[in-house]
GROMACS .gro file of C-alpha atoms in nm:
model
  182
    1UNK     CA    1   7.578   9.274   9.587
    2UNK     CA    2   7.933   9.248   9.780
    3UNK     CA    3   8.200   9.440   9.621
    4UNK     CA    4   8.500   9.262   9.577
    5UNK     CA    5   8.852   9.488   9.494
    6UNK     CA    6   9.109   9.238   9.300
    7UNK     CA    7   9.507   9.354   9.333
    8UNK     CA    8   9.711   9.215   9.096
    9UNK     CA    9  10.088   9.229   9.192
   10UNK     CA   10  10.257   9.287   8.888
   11UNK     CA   11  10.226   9.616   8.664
   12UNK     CA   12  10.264   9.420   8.363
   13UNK     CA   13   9.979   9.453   8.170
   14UNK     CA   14   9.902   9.104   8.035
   15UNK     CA   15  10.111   8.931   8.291
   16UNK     CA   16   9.997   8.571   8.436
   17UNK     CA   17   9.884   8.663   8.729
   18UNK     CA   18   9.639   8.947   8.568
   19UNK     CA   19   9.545   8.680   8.319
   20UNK     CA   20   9.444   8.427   8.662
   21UNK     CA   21   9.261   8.725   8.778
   22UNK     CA   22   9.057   8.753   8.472
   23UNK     CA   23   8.946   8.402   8.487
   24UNK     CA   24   8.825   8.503   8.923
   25UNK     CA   25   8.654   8.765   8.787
   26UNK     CA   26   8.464   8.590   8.534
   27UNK     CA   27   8.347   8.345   8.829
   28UNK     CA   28   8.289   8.587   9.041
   29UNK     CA   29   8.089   8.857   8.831
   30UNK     CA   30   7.805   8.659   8.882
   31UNK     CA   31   7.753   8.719   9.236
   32UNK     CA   32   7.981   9.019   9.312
   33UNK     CA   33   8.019   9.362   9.183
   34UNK     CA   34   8.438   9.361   9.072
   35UNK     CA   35   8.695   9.578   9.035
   36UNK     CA   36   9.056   9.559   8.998
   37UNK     CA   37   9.300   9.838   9.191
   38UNK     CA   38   9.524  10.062   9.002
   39UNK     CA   39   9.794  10.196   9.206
   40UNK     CA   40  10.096  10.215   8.962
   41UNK     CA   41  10.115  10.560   9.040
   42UNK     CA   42  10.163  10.558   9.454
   43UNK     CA   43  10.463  10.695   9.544
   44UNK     CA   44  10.762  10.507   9.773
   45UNK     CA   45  10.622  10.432  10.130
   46UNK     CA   46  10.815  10.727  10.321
   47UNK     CA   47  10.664  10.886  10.667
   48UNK     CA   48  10.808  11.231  10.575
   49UNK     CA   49  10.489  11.241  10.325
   50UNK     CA   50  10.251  11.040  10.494
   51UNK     CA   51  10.057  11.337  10.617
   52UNK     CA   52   9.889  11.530  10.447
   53UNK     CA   53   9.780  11.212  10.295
   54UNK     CA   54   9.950  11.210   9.951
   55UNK     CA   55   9.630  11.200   9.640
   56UNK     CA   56   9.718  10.863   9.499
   57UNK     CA   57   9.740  10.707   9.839
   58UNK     CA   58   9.378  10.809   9.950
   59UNK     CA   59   9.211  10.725   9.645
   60UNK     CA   60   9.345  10.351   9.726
   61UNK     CA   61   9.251  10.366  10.087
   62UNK     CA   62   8.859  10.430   9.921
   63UNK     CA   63   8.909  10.234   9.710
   64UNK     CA   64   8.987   9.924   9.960
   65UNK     CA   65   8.770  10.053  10.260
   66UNK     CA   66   8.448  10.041  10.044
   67UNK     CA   67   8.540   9.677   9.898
   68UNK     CA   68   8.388   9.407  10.098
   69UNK     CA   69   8.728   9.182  10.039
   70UNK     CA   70   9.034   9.172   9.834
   71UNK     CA   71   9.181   8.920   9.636
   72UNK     CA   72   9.534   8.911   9.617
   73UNK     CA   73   9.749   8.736   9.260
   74UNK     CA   74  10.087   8.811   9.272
   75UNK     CA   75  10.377   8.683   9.098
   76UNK     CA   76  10.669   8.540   9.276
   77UNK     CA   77  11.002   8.720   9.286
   78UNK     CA   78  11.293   8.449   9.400
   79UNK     CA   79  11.013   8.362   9.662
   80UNK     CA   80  10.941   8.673   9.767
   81UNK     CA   81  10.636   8.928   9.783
   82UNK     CA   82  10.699   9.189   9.465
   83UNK     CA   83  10.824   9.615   9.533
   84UNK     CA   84  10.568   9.753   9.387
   85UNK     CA   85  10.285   9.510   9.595
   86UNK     CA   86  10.502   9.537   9.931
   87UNK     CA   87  10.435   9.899   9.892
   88UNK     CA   88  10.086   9.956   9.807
   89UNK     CA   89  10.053   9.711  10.118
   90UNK     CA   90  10.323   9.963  10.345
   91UNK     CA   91  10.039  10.212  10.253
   92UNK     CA   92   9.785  10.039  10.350
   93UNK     CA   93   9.887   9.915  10.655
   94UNK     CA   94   9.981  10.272  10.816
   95UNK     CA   95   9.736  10.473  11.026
   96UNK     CA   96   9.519  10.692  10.845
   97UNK     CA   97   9.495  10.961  11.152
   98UNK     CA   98   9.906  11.033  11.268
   99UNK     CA   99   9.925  10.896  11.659
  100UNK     CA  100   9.636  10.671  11.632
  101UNK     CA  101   9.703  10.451  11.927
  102UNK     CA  102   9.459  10.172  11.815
  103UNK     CA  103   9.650  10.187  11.451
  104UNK     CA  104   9.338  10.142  11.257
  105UNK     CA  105   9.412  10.140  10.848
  106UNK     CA  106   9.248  10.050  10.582
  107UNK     CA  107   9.268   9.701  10.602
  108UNK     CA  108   9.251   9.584  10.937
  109UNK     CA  109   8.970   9.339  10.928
  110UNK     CA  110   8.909   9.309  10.574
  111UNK     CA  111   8.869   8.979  10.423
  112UNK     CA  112   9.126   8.889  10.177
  113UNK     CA  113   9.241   8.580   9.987
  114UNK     CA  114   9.505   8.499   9.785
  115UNK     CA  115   9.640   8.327   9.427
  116UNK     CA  116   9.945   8.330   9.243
  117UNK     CA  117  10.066   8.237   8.939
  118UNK     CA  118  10.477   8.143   8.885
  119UNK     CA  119  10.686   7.866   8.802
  120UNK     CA  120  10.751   7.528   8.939
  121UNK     CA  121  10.645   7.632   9.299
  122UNK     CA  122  10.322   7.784   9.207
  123UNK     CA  123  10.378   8.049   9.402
  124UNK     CA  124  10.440   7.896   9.742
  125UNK     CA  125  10.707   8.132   9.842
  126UNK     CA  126  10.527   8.448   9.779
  127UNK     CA  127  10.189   8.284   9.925
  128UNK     CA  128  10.332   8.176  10.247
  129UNK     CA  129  10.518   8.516  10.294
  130UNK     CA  130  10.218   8.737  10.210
  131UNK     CA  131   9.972   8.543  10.402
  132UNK     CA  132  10.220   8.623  10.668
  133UNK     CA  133  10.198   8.964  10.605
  134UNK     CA  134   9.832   9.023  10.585
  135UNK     CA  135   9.769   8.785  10.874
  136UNK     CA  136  10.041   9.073  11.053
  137UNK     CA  137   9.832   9.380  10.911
  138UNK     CA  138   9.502   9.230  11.078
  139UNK     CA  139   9.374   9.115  10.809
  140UNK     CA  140   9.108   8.813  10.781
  141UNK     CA  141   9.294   8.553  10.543
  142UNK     CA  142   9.021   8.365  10.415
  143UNK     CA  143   9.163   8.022  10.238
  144UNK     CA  144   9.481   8.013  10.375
  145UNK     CA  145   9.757   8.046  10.129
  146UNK     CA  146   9.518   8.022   9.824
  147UNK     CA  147   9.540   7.878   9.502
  148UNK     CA  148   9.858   7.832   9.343
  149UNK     CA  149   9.905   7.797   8.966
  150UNK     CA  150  10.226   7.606   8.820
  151UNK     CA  151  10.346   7.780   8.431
  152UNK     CA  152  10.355   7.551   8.184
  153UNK     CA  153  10.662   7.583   7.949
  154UNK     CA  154  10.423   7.687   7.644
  155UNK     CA  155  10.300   7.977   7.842
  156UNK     CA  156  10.651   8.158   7.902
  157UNK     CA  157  10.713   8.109   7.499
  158UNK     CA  158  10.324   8.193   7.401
  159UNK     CA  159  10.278   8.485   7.673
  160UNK     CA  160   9.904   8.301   7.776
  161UNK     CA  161   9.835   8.131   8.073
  162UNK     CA  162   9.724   7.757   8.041
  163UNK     CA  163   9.458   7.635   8.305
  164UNK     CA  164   9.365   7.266   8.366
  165UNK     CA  165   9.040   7.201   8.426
  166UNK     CA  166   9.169   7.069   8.801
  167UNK     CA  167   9.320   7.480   8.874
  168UNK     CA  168   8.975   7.608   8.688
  169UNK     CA  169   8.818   7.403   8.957
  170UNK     CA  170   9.054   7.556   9.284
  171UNK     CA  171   8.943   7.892   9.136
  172UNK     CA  172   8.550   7.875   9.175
  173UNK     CA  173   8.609   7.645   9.528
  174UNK     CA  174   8.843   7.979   9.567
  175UNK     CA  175   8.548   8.201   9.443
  176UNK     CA  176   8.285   8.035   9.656
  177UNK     CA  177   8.430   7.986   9.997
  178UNK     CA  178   8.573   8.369   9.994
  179UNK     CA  179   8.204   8.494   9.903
  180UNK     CA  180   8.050   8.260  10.152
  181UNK     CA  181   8.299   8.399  10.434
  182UNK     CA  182   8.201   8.792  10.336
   0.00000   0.00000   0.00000
């Protein structure tokens, strides 16, 4: 079974784009082994402590090398990628042996795709800049810039997210063509 690492790029702990993830992973359970990254403890991307390797940092480096792709939800953040997810990504994205020449990390090559949930722009902003990104990090962007989910109004006063049957749809296309690409 392919093992499939999701990142969620908010820390909130019920936050939209954890509750979009939660719906992936209940398509996706069925035909992948899932897990979602925790890496609220890394600290600030800084090359005075990037070797030694700092703890927290190598335990996500596993944790991504032995996943056989990543999928990305982040929130948007006045159209822009969040801190804390443009610096588990810094991390990433850095050698992991000082001087390597070819610059191998932990995620060049790996296949990754990408949702978000936010407001009126369903997360265009964020999933054009990060697709950007990753597609700079040599990563494989599989689905281009993803699925994007518009908030209703009822879901900033109730807290849930509300999924039409036409988004519930984009997620398993979503689901399917990223496990058919692995």
């Amino acid at each position: 079974m392919k093992k499939i690492l999701i990142v969620v790029g908010s820390l909130r702990k019920n936050s939209f784009n954890h509750q979009l993830a939660m719906c992936a992973k209940g398509i996706l359970e069925k035909h992948a082994e899932v897990d979602f990254l925790s890496f609220s403890d890394l600290p600030f991307m800084n090359q005075d402590i990037e070797f030694p390797t700092p703890e927290s940092v190598a335990r996500v480096r596993q944790a991504v090398h032995d996943a056989d792709g990543i999928w990305m939800f982040s929130p948007e953040y006045n159209y822009q990628i969040p801190g804390v997810l443009k610096n588990l990504l810094d991390w990433l994205s850095r050698p992991l042996i000082p001087g390597d020449p070819q610059r191998n990390s932990a995620v060049k090559g790996k296949p990754v795709t990408i949702s978000s949930v936010a407001g009126r722009s369903a997360g265009a902003g964020v999933r054009k800049n990060l697709s950007a990104l990753l597609e700079i990090m040599s990563m494989r962007i599989i689905g281009g810039m993803g699925t994007g989910v518009s908030l209703e109004a009822e879901s900033f006063q109730t807290g849930e997210l509300i999924l039409s049957e036409k988004h519930v749809e984009e997620l398993h296309a979503q689901a399917e063509a990223f496990l058919n690409a692995l």
